[in-house]
């Protein structure tokens, strides 16, 4: 457990440091604007370009791994959506945000640094594939389902075009595509440019985690929504368990790939879920609560996943 603590504590410690800073210094949320811009548009894209660009192109076409990961993630998405829609009679928009809260993990801010620290550079490829394709799937699912809630008044063709533009112009997706091109062509950046990319990549995780902590501090928890009692177990227990079963049943993947996929599945709800809720004016306070509560509980879920793999208690392949 000492090894696990040494891996986990620094990352959640950065979130806690940001949270304490946000509570002590009463700043407006807009004060984070430039830091968030740096993280989303510069530092994280640099990290993913670096990861993908250094990977052999043959390894970037493991669509079986991508589909297995998406199948596990969207099974949980569907469970949460149907639970909200059929049992709680929530509107389509609210059901969509709840489903994202159960299925959309913090794979952008928390995932890269933690996975690379836990499993080394071998985790870079599965990390990049899950990040790129899951984000793309979530960016498609959210506006598409919102269209059925009456939030979107535009024609279907215009909506589809807007969704497409948001996907292809998102900095994470652009950086991923650039990384694929670099890997396919063997591109090697000049040394000054590569040094700058390396420095930006190193800054990505600490800046993102600190900003996440500040963001949580600026949205204090007023009450625990009833939905969280179902969504938190789905996100932090059911999804990683289902990911492990799917990876064991439907593919022959390297141990590091399975471990990385399960670790990413055990991460808390992504702050992007609150951003989406805010964008559509739906389920905002409860989305913020979901991010905060799952982040606190995920100290245990992440530590547990790492312990099971590092101790050998859980083999990387359940059906060797």
mmCIF file of N, CA and C in Angstrom, residues 19 23 215-226 228-229 274 284-293:
data_model
loop_
_atom_site.group_PDB
_atom_site.id
_atom_site.type_symbol
_atom_site.label_atom_id
_atom_site.label_comp_id
_atom_site.label_asym_id
_atom_site.label_seq_id
_atom_site.Cartn_x
_atom_site.Cartn_y
_atom_site.Cartn_z
ATOM 1 N N UNK A 19 -8.087 22.995 -4.281
ATOM 2 C CA UNK A 19 -9.341 23.216 -3.545
ATOM 3 C C UNK A 19 -9.117 24.168 -2.378
ATOM 4 N N UNK A 23 -10.664 27.942 -1.769
ATOM 5 C CA UNK A 23 -11.469 28.291 -0.606
ATOM 6 C C UNK A 23 -10.867 29.481 0.149
ATOM 7 N N UNK A 215 -11.681 24.756 -9.233
ATOM 8 C CA UNK A 215 -13.033 24.736 -9.807
ATOM 9 C C UNK A 215 -14.032 24.112 -8.839
ATOM 10 N N UNK A 216 -13.633 23.012 -8.187
ATOM 11 C CA UNK A 216 -14.519 22.378 -7.215
ATOM 12 C C UNK A 216 -14.779 23.296 -6.019
ATOM 13 N N UNK A 217 -13.750 24.049 -5.611
ATOM 14 C CA UNK A 217 -13.901 24.959 -4.478
ATOM 15 C C UNK A 217 -14.866 26.099 -4.785
ATOM 16 N N UNK A 218 -14.912 26.505 -6.043
ATOM 17 C CA UNK A 218 -15.775 27.611 -6.432
ATOM 18 C C UNK A 218 -17.237 27.186 -6.569
ATOM 19 N N UNK A 219 -17.484 25.854 -6.504
ATOM 20 C CA UNK A 219 -18.853 25.358 -6.577
ATOM 21 C C UNK A 219 -19.120 24.485 -5.351
ATOM 22 N N UNK A 220 -19.273 25.091 -4.171
ATOM 23 C CA UNK A 220 -19.428 24.309 -2.941
ATOM 24 C C UNK A 220 -20.673 23.432 -2.972
ATOM 25 N N UNK A 221 -20.566 22.290 -2.310
ATOM 26 C CA UNK A 221 -21.658 21.326 -2.270
ATOM 27 C C UNK A 221 -22.719 21.781 -1.269
ATOM 28 N N UNK A 222 -23.941 21.970 -1.743
ATOM 29 C CA UNK A 222 -25.038 22.404 -0.879
ATOM 30 C C UNK A 222 -25.826 21.219 -0.333
ATOM 31 N N UNK A 223 -25.962 20.195 -1.160
ATOM 32 C CA UNK A 223 -26.660 18.994 -0.699
ATOM 33 C C UNK A 223 -26.260 17.843 -1.607
ATOM 34 N N UNK A 224 -26.479 16.629 -1.139
ATOM 35 C CA UNK A 224 -26.171 15.442 -1.932
ATOM 36 C C UNK A 224 -27.423 15.028 -2.694
ATOM 37 N N UNK A 225 -27.413 15.165 -4.022
ATOM 38 C CA UNK A 225 -28.605 14.771 -4.794
ATOM 39 C C UNK A 225 -28.852 13.269 -4.678
ATOM 40 N N UNK A 226 -30.116 12.881 -4.690
ATOM 41 C CA UNK A 226 -30.464 11.468 -4.550
ATOM 42 C C UNK A 226 -29.856 10.625 -5.668
ATOM 43 N N UNK A 228 -27.049 10.693 -6.951
ATOM 44 C CA UNK A 228 -25.640 10.362 -6.746
ATOM 45 C C UNK A 228 -25.479 8.988 -6.101
ATOM 46 N N UNK A 229 -26.468 8.579 -5.308
ATOM 47 C CA UNK A 229 -26.374 7.279 -4.642
ATOM 48 C C UNK A 229 -26.382 6.129 -5.655
ATOM 49 N N UNK A 274 -19.941 18.808 -15.996
ATOM 50 C CA UNK A 274 -20.513 20.067 -15.507
ATOM 51 C C UNK A 274 -20.536 21.111 -16.619
ATOM 52 N N UNK A 284 -27.317 21.434 -13.481
ATOM 53 C CA UNK A 284 -26.003 22.036 -13.250
ATOM 54 C C UNK A 284 -25.481 21.791 -11.836
ATOM 55 N N UNK A 285 -26.279 22.119 -10.818
ATOM 56 C CA UNK A 285 -25.808 21.968 -9.436
ATOM 57 C C UNK A 285 -25.518 20.515 -9.118
ATOM 58 N N UNK A 286 -26.380 19.619 -9.617
ATOM 59 C CA UNK A 286 -26.182 18.204 -9.329
ATOM 60 C C UNK A 286 -24.997 17.624 -10.111
ATOM 61 N N UNK A 287 -24.727 18.165 -11.300
ATOM 62 C CA UNK A 287 -23.538 17.743 -12.040
ATOM 63 C C UNK A 287 -22.279 18.137 -11.277
ATOM 64 N N UNK A 288 -22.270 19.355 -10.731
ATOM 65 C CA UNK A 288 -21.139 19.805 -9.927
ATOM 66 C C UNK A 288 -20.957 18.906 -8.712
ATOM 67 N N UNK A 289 -22.069 18.527 -8.065
ATOM 68 C CA UNK A 289 -22.005 17.629 -6.907
ATOM 69 C C UNK A 289 -21.452 16.265 -7.299
ATOM 70 N N UNK A 290 -21.844 15.769 -8.476
ATOM 71 C CA UNK A 290 -21.354 14.467 -8.942
ATOM 72 C C UNK A 290 -19.841 14.488 -9.120
ATOM 73 N N UNK A 291 -19.326 15.583 -9.689
ATOM 74 C CA UNK A 291 -17.875 15.703 -9.885
ATOM 75 C C UNK A 291 -17.169 15.719 -8.532
ATOM 76 N N UNK A 292 -17.655 16.526 -7.610
ATOM 77 C CA UNK A 292 -17.004 16.654 -6.307
ATOM 78 C C UNK A 292 -17.049 15.350 -5.521
ATOM 79 N N UNK A 293 -18.233 14.747 -5.430
ATOM 80 C CA UNK A 293 -18.389 13.544 -4.602
ATOM 81 C C UNK A 293 -17.598 12.376 -5.176
#
